[in-house]
């Protein structure tokens, strides 16, 4: 069965701005012409970001942003749930009942599952998808093309789409671990198809063309983008909120390093020494006088610091200035305010953290990342349960994309069509409803 190349990544026949992957020729889009510009990498790869290093630059900033790291862990953990599980559907007169099944109940599926470390592979793909909203599973075929014998994750940051052909069709992706120093010889070319293409058509095409490995990108619906999706929660990295978060630790560090860290300012009148040493004070050399002053300051310092200073008193005599009649303190100790401990900019940082988590769709109480000093800093148990439930309720629209990997393999390998993959989650509950404080939820 002949299959030509081309389908939109977005789908939708009225959208003429999107890029599409291998499929049947679509006459509506046959006049689409790619914009060939000098920005193409090696003349044939679509750059990801202005510098073609958007994934690398974003990851560099991400690993310094504590709140985003915590938020991303929540997103990936919720998406993966308790891991990939098999369910089999049974139709009754009242409804369709789904029952969880052991992988070992299906020998062909079990052999594939264990051979490919399928759960780990899916976890890695989910991480790419949650970070970049695009992931690249690579399917490896048997020598005759009848079976998908393996699937693995190609690191999304290493992948670039090939420039569309004159019909606006993306035929391949390029995989390179160092796009900054692009070398065509070190770039692996892999055919790619769209998930909307019937699996039977892809299978027939791969047999005809001798293709033994390919990718079907797991990609979000494109809006105005032409190739790589724009991730909603990356907005905080572009609009300056992440810069606010990152600037505060650097500012605080510089303030601690540069500020004069003096706890006490000790004033000692020379009248004190004249009173203590009498006429001998006038006979001391300048060096001896300075030594006596230093000994006194050290003595006071030793008695002011540490736990042993708790509850101690220092007695200091008063003197009368003979010329003015004013009272003079022999020793006066003033505490120097520690301005670095006043919490400057912490509220700004908390506001920035809140903006970052809002873009990620995460309630701050799930990672104790709310407003500084506010109620939502940690949240009650009910807050956390409801926040987790709401987050999990929004997962199916994302999970249908990553679970499509199993559907493709199932159809290609002619496995039981009544079997489906799911990512069950744990829904927190109260002890009066469940002694374990949790229950399994399957979206």
C-alpha positions as a Python dict, from the first residue, in 0.01 Angstrom:
ca = {
    (1, 'X'): (0, 0, 0),
    (2, 'X'): (162, 322, -114),
    (3, 'X'): (165, 602, 138),
    (4, 'X'): (292, 949, 57),
    (5, 'X'): (426, 1180, 321),
    (6, 'X'): (246, 1445, 517),
    (7, 'X'): (9, 1527, 798),
    (8, 'X'): (-21, 1828, 1024),
    (9, 'X'): (118, 1797, 1372),
    (10, 'X'): (-194, 1971, 1492),
    (11, 'X'): (-451, 1802, 1278),
    (12, 'X'): (-739, 2013, 1149),
    (13, 'X'): (-764, 2075, 776),
    (14, 'X'): (-832, 2446, 806),
    (15, 'X'): (-509, 2529, 986),
    (16, 'X'): (-259, 2628, 719),
    (17, 'X'): (20, 2744, 946),
    (18, 'X'): (121, 2421, 1116),
    (19, 'X'): (381, 2170, 1012),
    (20, 'X'): (280, 1813, 940),
    (21, 'X'): (448, 1474, 938),
    (22, 'X'): (440, 1168, 711),
    (23, 'X'): (95, 1077, 586),
    (24, 'X'): (-126, 1085, 279),
    (25, 'X'): (-107, 1392, 57),
    (26, 'X'): (-356, 1654, 163),
    (27, 'X'): (-464, 1869, -135),
    (28, 'X'): (-568, 2151, 96),
    (29, 'X'): (-206, 2195, 202),
    (30, 'X'): (-25, 2096, -116),
    (31, 'X'): (65, 2460, -188),
    (32, 'X'): (222, 2520, 154),
    (33, 'X'): (579, 2643, 110),
    (34, 'X'): (828, 2635, 395),
    (35, 'X'): (1021, 2950, 471),
    (36, 'X'): (1381, 2858, 394),
    (37, 'X'): (1597, 3102, 583),
    (38, 'X'): (1953, 3131, 698),
    (39, 'X'): (1842, 3022, 1045),
    (40, 'X'): (1815, 2659, 936),
    (41, 'X'): (2078, 2438, 1095),
    (42, 'X'): (2295, 2276, 833),
    (43, 'X'): (2044, 2397, 576),
    (44, 'X'): (1784, 2136, 672),
    (45, 'X'): (1702, 2135, 1047),
    (46, 'X'): (1443, 2366, 1204),
    (47, 'X'): (1604, 2555, 1494),
    (48, 'X'): (1447, 2515, 1839),
    (49, 'X'): (1447, 2873, 1961),
    (50, 'X'): (1645, 3162, 1816),
    (51, 'X'): (1979, 3005, 1899),
    (52, 'X'): (1862, 2646, 1834),
    (53, 'X'): (1960, 2574, 2195),
    (54, 'X'): (1631, 2653, 2368),
    (55, 'X'): (1609, 2314, 2549),
    (56, 'X'): (1967, 2340, 2674),
    (57, 'X'): (1931, 2703, 2782),
    (58, 'X'): (1599, 2637, 2952),
    (59, 'X'): (1733, 2331, 3138),
    (60, 'X'): (2030, 2535, 3261),
    (61, 'X'): (1794, 2792, 3413),
    (62, 'X'): (1550, 2530, 3539),
    (63, 'X'): (1808, 2345, 3750),
    (64, 'X'): (1874, 2668, 3945),
    (65, 'X'): (1505, 2736, 4017),
    (66, 'X'): (1407, 2541, 4328),
    (67, 'X'): (1034, 2604, 4307),
    (68, 'X'): (1016, 2497, 3941),
    (69, 'X'): (1214, 2180, 4016),
    (70, 'X'): (968, 2094, 4291),
    (71, 'X'): (672, 2178, 4070),
    (72, 'X'): (805, 1967, 3784),
    (73, 'X'): (844, 1668, 4015),
    (74, 'X'): (477, 1705, 4113),
    (75, 'X'): (372, 1718, 3745),
    (76, 'X'): (572, 1412, 3642),
    (77, 'X'): (476, 1215, 3954),
    (78, 'X'): (107, 1288, 3903),
    (79, 'X'): (125, 1200, 3531),
    (80, 'X'): (303, 869, 3597),
    (81, 'X'): (92, 787, 3902),
    (82, 'X'): (165, 439, 4032),
    (83, 'X'): (306, 335, 3696),
    (84, 'X'): (176, 173, 3381),
    (85, 'X'): (-102, -81, 3447),
    (86, 'X'): (-308, -306, 3220),
    (87, 'X'): (-687, -298, 3224),
    (88, 'X'): (-927, -512, 3026),
    (89, 'X'): (-1270, -393, 2929),
    (90, 'X'): (-1578, -612, 2949),
    (91, 'X'): (-1906, -493, 2801),
    (92, 'X'): (-2227, -560, 2994),
    (93, 'X'): (-2584, -447, 2937),
    (94, 'X'): (-2542, -171, 3195),
    (95, 'X'): (-2190, -46, 3127),
    (96, 'X'): (-1834, -126, 3027),
    (97, 'X'): (-1640, -262, 3323),
    (98, 'X'): (-1263, -225, 3334),
    (99, 'X'): (-1069, -472, 3542),
    (100, 'X'): (-699, -454, 3621),
    (101, 'X'): (-498, -744, 3481),
    (102, 'X'): (-150, -873, 3549),
    (103, 'X'): (96, -818, 3267),
    (104, 'X'): (189, -1185, 3298),
    (105, 'X'): (-167, -1277, 3196),
    (106, 'X'): (-64, -1188, 2837),
    (107, 'X'): (264, -1364, 2744),
    (108, 'X'): (339, -1147, 2439),
    (109, 'X'): (279, -825, 2629),
    (110, 'X'): (477, -951, 2930),
    (111, 'X'): (777, -1044, 2712),
    (112, 'X'): (779, -695, 2559),
    (113, 'X'): (716, -525, 2894),
    (114, 'X'): (1011, -687, 3070),
    (115, 'X'): (1246, -677, 2773),
    (116, 'X'): (1209, -302, 2724),
    (117, 'X'): (1179, -196, 3092),
    (118, 'X'): (855, -41, 2972),
    (119, 'X'): (769, 145, 3293),
    (120, 'X'): (1109, 314, 3307),
    (121, 'X'): (1090, 404, 2938),
    (122, 'X'): (749, 564, 2988),
    (123, 'X'): (872, 753, 3295),
    (124, 'X'): (1155, 904, 3091),
    (125, 'X'): (922, 997, 2805),
    (126, 'X'): (677, 1155, 3050),
    (127, 'X'): (957, 1370, 3192),
    (128, 'X'): (1042, 1503, 2845),
    (129, 'X'): (675, 1562, 2772),
    (130, 'X'): (610, 1751, 3097),
    (131, 'X'): (916, 1971, 3045),
    (132, 'X'): (891, 2044, 2672),
    (133, 'X'): (542, 1915, 2579),
    (134, 'X'): (711, 1703, 2313),
    (135, 'X'): (882, 1365, 2343),
    (136, 'X'): (1034, 1126, 2092),
    (137, 'X'): (981, 753, 2148),
    (138, 'X'): (1177, 546, 1896),
    (139, 'X'): (1015, 223, 1775),
    (140, 'X'): (1243, -62, 1662),
    (141, 'X'): (1097, -320, 1423),
    (142, 'X'): (1169, -687, 1365),
    (143, 'X'): (1368, -771, 1048),
    (144, 'X'): (1047, -836, 852),
    (145, 'X'): (869, -531, 999),
    (146, 'X'): (580, -737, 1139),
    (147, 'X'): (650, -662, 1506),
    (148, 'X'): (762, -369, 1716),
    (149, 'X'): (1024, -541, 1925),
    (150, 'X'): (1144, -245, 2132),
    (151, 'X'): (1075, 117, 2219),
    (152, 'X'): (1311, 362, 2377),
    (153, 'X'): (1323, 730, 2462),
    (154, 'X'): (1526, 965, 2246),
    (155, 'X'): (1618, 1266, 2458),
    (156, 'X'): (1394, 1549, 2341),
    (157, 'X'): (1665, 1812, 2383),
    (158, 'X'): (1876, 1625, 2125),
    (159, 'X'): (1604, 1622, 1857),
    (160, 'X'): (1527, 1870, 1581),
    (161, 'X'): (1263, 1853, 1309),
    (162, 'X'): (1378, 1847, 950),
    (163, 'X'): (1271, 2142, 738),
    (164, 'X'): (946, 2067, 549),
    (165, 'X'): (969, 1961, 188),
    (166, 'X'): (797, 2169, -87),
    (167, 'X'): (463, 2019, 19),
    (168, 'X'): (511, 2134, 379),
    (169, 'X'): (586, 1786, 505),
    (170, 'X'): (834, 1696, 779),
    (171, 'X'): (981, 1359, 693),
    (172, 'X'): (1251, 1311, 957),
    (173, 'X'): (1403, 1427, 1281),
    (174, 'X'): (1772, 1476, 1343),
    (175, 'X'): (1934, 1355, 1664),
    (176, 'X'): (2253, 1523, 1779),
    (177, 'X'): (2397, 1549, 2130),
    (178, 'X'): (2580, 1876, 2051),
    (179, 'X'): (2378, 2116, 1838),
    (180, 'X'): (2596, 2405, 1953),
    (181, 'X'): (2884, 2257, 1751),
    (182, 'X'): (2674, 2110, 1475),
    (183, 'X'): (2838, 1833, 1274),
    (184, 'X'): (2630, 1668, 1005),
    (185, 'X'): (2831, 1346, 1039),
    (186, 'X'): (2727, 1320, 1405),
    (187, 'X'): (2356, 1373, 1331),
    (188, 'X'): (2136, 1063, 1312),
    (189, 'X'): (1836, 1090, 1080),
    (190, 'X'): (1520, 907, 1193),
    (191, 'X'): (1190, 892, 1000),
    (192, 'X'): (892, 1038, 1185),
    (193, 'X'): (516, 997, 1153),
    (194, 'X'): (214, 1156, 1314),
    (195, 'X'): (5, 973, 1573),
    (196, 'X'): (-311, 1043, 1372),
    (197, 'X'): (-200, 815, 1090),
    (198, 'X'): (-362, 468, 1107),
    (199, 'X'): (-105, 223, 1239),
    (200, 'X'): (-175, -16, 949),
    (201, 'X'): (-72, 252, 699),
    (202, 'X'): (254, 324, 879),
    (203, 'X'): (325, -48, 901),
    (204, 'X'): (267, -99, 526),
    (205, 'X'): (481, 205, 443),
    (206, 'X'): (771, 90, 664),
    (207, 'X'): (763, -253, 500),
    (208, 'X'): (763, -103, 154),
    (209, 'X'): (1047, 141, 223),
    (210, 'X'): (1252, -96, 440),
    (211, 'X'): (1223, 130, 747),
    (212, 'X'): (1316, -56, 1063),
    (213, 'X'): (1307, 226, 1317),
    (214, 'X'): (1106, 546, 1338),
    (215, 'X'): (950, 791, 1582),
    (216, 'X'): (598, 913, 1635),
    (217, 'X'): (640, 1233, 1839),
    (218, 'X'): (428, 1272, 2151),
    (219, 'X'): (346, 1637, 2102),
    (220, 'X'): (97, 1891, 2230),
    (221, 'X'): (-154, 2055, 2001),
    (222, 'X'): (11, 2351, 1832),
    (223, 'X'): (-162, 2687, 1841),
    (224, 'X'): (31, 2938, 1631),
    (225, 'X'): (364, 2752, 1646),
    (226, 'X'): (488, 2583, 1329),
    (227, 'X'): (703, 2306, 1475),
    (228, 'X'): (794, 2302, 1845),
    (229, 'X'): (519, 2358, 2102),
    (230, 'X'): (519, 2660, 2329),
    (231, 'X'): (491, 2531, 2685),
    (232, 'X'): (247, 2731, 2896),
    (233, 'X'): (439, 2711, 3223),
    (234, 'X'): (757, 2835, 3054),
    (235, 'X'): (592, 3179, 3056),
    (236, 'X'): (737, 3253, 3400),
    (237, 'X'): (1085, 3188, 3259),
    (238, 'X'): (1022, 3441, 2982),
    (239, 'X'): (835, 3719, 3161),
    (240, 'X'): (1091, 3775, 3437),
    (241, 'X'): (943, 3597, 3741),
    (242, 'X'): (1213, 3330, 3741),
    (243, 'X'): (1477, 3604, 3716),
    (244, 'X'): (1329, 3757, 4031),
    (245, 'X'): (1356, 3425, 4213),
    (246, 'X'): (1713, 3369, 4100),
    (247, 'X'): (1829, 3723, 4177),
    (248, 'X'): (1728, 3713, 4545),
    (249, 'X'): (1972, 3439, 4660),
    (250, 'X'): (2255, 3611, 4473),
    (251, 'X'): (2163, 3945, 4632),
    (252, 'X'): (2134, 3794, 4979),
    (253, 'X'): (2465, 3613, 4941),
    (254, 'X'): (2641, 3933, 4835),
    (255, 'X'): (2485, 4123, 5126),
    (256, 'X'): (2602, 3865, 5378),
    (257, 'X'): (2951, 3862, 5232),
    (258, 'X'): (2991, 4241, 5206),
    (259, 'X'): (2807, 4361, 5513),
    (260, 'X'): (3008, 4455, 5821),
    (261, 'X'): (2911, 4178, 6063),
    (262, 'X'): (2963, 4345, 6402),
    (263, 'X'): (2738, 4246, 6689),
    (264, 'X'): (2848, 4496, 6957),
    (265, 'X'): (3012, 4837, 6961),
    (266, 'X'): (3208, 4885, 7287),
    (267, 'X'): (3292, 5234, 7412),
    (268, 'X'): (3558, 5264, 7687),
    (269, 'X'): (3644, 5598, 7846),
    (270, 'X'): (4004, 5669, 7940),
    (271, 'X'): (3864, 5780, 8277),
    (272, 'X'): (3790, 5412, 8337),
    (273, 'X'): (4157, 5318, 8310),
    (274, 'X'): (4264, 5618, 8523),
    (275, 'X'): (4021, 5502, 8791),
    (276, 'X'): (4138, 5137, 8772),
    (277, 'X'): (4514, 5196, 8755),
    (278, 'X'): (4535, 5530, 8940),
    (279, 'X'): (4857, 5728, 8893),
    (280, 'X'): (5025, 5427, 8725),
    (281, 'X'): (4810, 5488, 8413),
    (282, 'X'): (4994, 5812, 8339),
    (283, 'X'): (5324, 5626, 8368),
    (284, 'X'): (5231, 5353, 8114),
    (285, 'X'): (5385, 5375, 7771),
    (286, 'X'): (5148, 5407, 7469),
    (287, 'X'): (5208, 5040, 7391),
    (288, 'X'): (5121, 4935, 7747),
    (289, 'X'): (4805, 5147, 7745),
    (290, 'X'): (4692, 4989, 7415),
    (291, 'X'): (4760, 4643, 7557),
    (292, 'X'): (4542, 4717, 7859),
    (293, 'X'): (4262, 4844, 7633),
    (294, 'X'): (4281, 4527, 7418),
    (295, 'X'): (4276, 4302, 7725),
    (296, 'X'): (3961, 4473, 7850),
    (297, 'X'): (3782, 4447, 7515),
    (298, 'X'): (3874, 4079, 7485),
    (299, 'X'): (3747, 4017, 7836),
    (300, 'X'): (3414, 4185, 7760),
    (301, 'X'): (3387, 4003, 7426),
    (302, 'X'): (3449, 3664, 7585),
    (303, 'X'): (3176, 3729, 7839),
    (304, 'X'): (2921, 3845, 7581),
    (305, 'X'): (2932, 3563, 7331),
    (306, 'X'): (2807, 3205, 7350),
    (307, 'X'): (2568, 3030, 7585),
    (308, 'X'): (2789, 3098, 7884),
    (309, 'X'): (2706, 3468, 7853),
    (310, 'X'): (2339, 3411, 7932),
    (311, 'X'): (2225, 3599, 8240),
    (312, 'X'): (2563, 3761, 8311),
    (313, 'X'): (2601, 4126, 8413),
    (314, 'X'): (2876, 4378, 8345),
    (315, 'X'): (2945, 4650, 8603),
    (316, 'X'): (3068, 4978, 8466),
    (317, 'X'): (3156, 5284, 8685),
    (318, 'X'): (3026, 5636, 8618),
    (319, 'X'): (3248, 5945, 8630),
    (320, 'X'): (3181, 6316, 8647),
    (321, 'X'): (3355, 6536, 8389),
    (322, 'X'): (3518, 6806, 8605),
    (323, 'X'): (3498, 7069, 8332),
    (324, 'X'): (3132, 7017, 8232),
    (325, 'X'): (2990, 6837, 8531),
    (326, 'X'): (2832, 6579, 8297),
    (327, 'X'): (2812, 6211, 8376),
    (328, 'X'): (3053, 5984, 8182),
    (329, 'X'): (3005, 5609, 8142),
    (330, 'X'): (3323, 5415, 8197),
    (331, 'X'): (3209, 5139, 7961),
    (332, 'X'): (2916, 5157, 7716),
    (333, 'X'): (2807, 4861, 7500),
    (334, 'X'): (2578, 4923, 7202),
    (335, 'X'): (2424, 4641, 6996),
    (336, 'X'): (2468, 4689, 6622),
    (337, 'X'): (2143, 4615, 6428),
    (338, 'X'): (2172, 4315, 6192),
    (339, 'X'): (1989, 4448, 5886),
    (340, 'X'): (2047, 4131, 5683),
    (341, 'X'): (1798, 3944, 5902),
    (342, 'X'): (1501, 4171, 5829),
    (343, 'X'): (1353, 3951, 5553),
    (344, 'X'): (1395, 4202, 5271),
    (345, 'X'): (1276, 4068, 4933),
    (346, 'X'): (1140, 3742, 5077),
    (347, 'X'): (785, 3853, 4999),
    (348, 'X'): (894, 3935, 4644),
    (349, 'X'): (1044, 3588, 4614),
    (350, 'X'): (725, 3428, 4746),
    (351, 'X'): (516, 3622, 4495),
    (352, 'X'): (746, 3503, 4217),
    (353, 'X'): (721, 3143, 4341),
    (354, 'X'): (343, 3170, 4338),
    (355, 'X'): (346, 3297, 3978),
    (356, 'X'): (571, 3010, 3869),
    (357, 'X'): (349, 2746, 4031),
    (358, 'X'): (34, 2909, 3892),
    (359, 'X'): (171, 2871, 3540),
    (360, 'X'): (247, 2505, 3615),
    (361, 'X'): (-108, 2449, 3739),
    (362, 'X'): (10, 2341, 4083),
    (363, 'X'): (-146, 2448, 4411),
    (364, 'X'): (141, 2580, 4628),
    (365, 'X'): (24, 2372, 4925),
    (366, 'X'): (138, 2054, 4744),
    (367, 'X'): (501, 2159, 4786),
    (368, 'X'): (465, 2411, 5072),
    (369, 'X'): (544, 2690, 4831),
    (370, 'X'): (278, 2949, 4911),
    (371, 'X'): (306, 3309, 5021),
    (372, 'X'): (574, 3372, 5281),
    (373, 'X'): (415, 3378, 5624),
    (374, 'X'): (70, 3313, 5480),
    (375, 'X'): (-182, 3037, 5535),
    (376, 'X'): (-105, 2866, 5206),
    (377, 'X'): (260, 2814, 5291),
    (378, 'X'): (191, 2455, 5391),
    (379, 'X'): (-182, 2409, 5368),
    (380, 'X'): (-404, 2185, 5575),
    (381, 'X'): (-453, 1817, 5503),
    (382, 'X'): (-783, 1899, 5333),
    (383, 'X'): (-615, 2161, 5117),
    (384, 'X'): (-358, 1908, 5002),
    (385, 'X'): (-614, 1636, 4931),
    (386, 'X'): (-834, 1866, 4727),
    (387, 'X'): (-538, 2015, 4539),
    (388, 'X'): (-409, 1668, 4450),
    (389, 'X'): (-755, 1553, 4342),
    (390, 'X'): (-798, 1855, 4115),
    (391, 'X'): (-451, 1808, 3965),
    (392, 'X'): (-519, 1439, 3891),
    (393, 'X'): (-858, 1526, 3738),
    (394, 'X'): (-678, 1731, 3473),
    (395, 'X'): (-439, 1452, 3373),
    (396, 'X'): (-637, 1249, 3114),
    (397, 'X'): (-587, 1506, 2838),
    (398, 'X'): (-212, 1459, 2877),
    (399, 'X'): (-211, 1087, 2950),
    (400, 'X'): (-394, 1004, 2626),
    (401, 'X'): (-81, 1120, 2442),
    (402, 'X'): (173, 917, 2638),
    (403, 'X'): (-54, 611, 2655),
    (404, 'X'): (-81, 626, 2275),
    (405, 'X'): (262, 462, 2275),
    (406, 'X'): (110, 141, 2410),
    (407, 'X'): (-186, 168, 2170),
    (408, 'X'): (48, 190, 1870),
    (409, 'X'): (246, -115, 1982),
    (410, 'X'): (-73, -307, 2067),
    (411, 'X'): (-225, -257, 1722),
    (412, 'X'): (104, -314, 1537),
    (413, 'X'): (173, -639, 1724),
    (414, 'X'): (-189, -759, 1707),
    (415, 'X'): (-230, -783, 2084),
    (416, 'X'): (-571, -822, 2248),
    (417, 'X'): (-771, -509, 2155),
    (418, 'X'): (-975, -525, 2477),
    (419, 'X'): (-662, -450, 2680),
    (420, 'X'): (-577, -87, 2761),
    (421, 'X'): (-297, 90, 2942),
    (422, 'X'): (-362, 330, 3230),
    (423, 'X'): (-166, 536, 3482),
    (424, 'X'): (-367, 489, 3806),
    (425, 'X'): (-311, 741, 4080),
    (426, 'X'): (-335, 742, 4456),
    (427, 'X'): (-604, 969, 4589),
    (428, 'X'): (-546, 1078, 4948),
    (429, 'X'): (-841, 1036, 5182),
    (430, 'X'): (-919, 1042, 5553),
    (431, 'X'): (-864, 750, 5788),
    (432, 'X'): (-1233, 716, 5861),
    (433, 'X'): (-1290, 632, 5493),
    (434, 'X'): (-986, 412, 5447),
    (435, 'X'): (-748, 280, 5713),
    (436, 'X'): (-454, 339, 5477),
    (437, 'X'): (-553, 701, 5419),
    (438, 'X'): (-553, 648, 5043),
    (439, 'X'): (-741, 489, 4756),
    (440, 'X'): (-660, 407, 4396),
    (441, 'X'): (-812, 627, 4125),
    (442, 'X'): (-813, 533, 3756),
    (443, 'X'): (-883, 815, 3511),
}
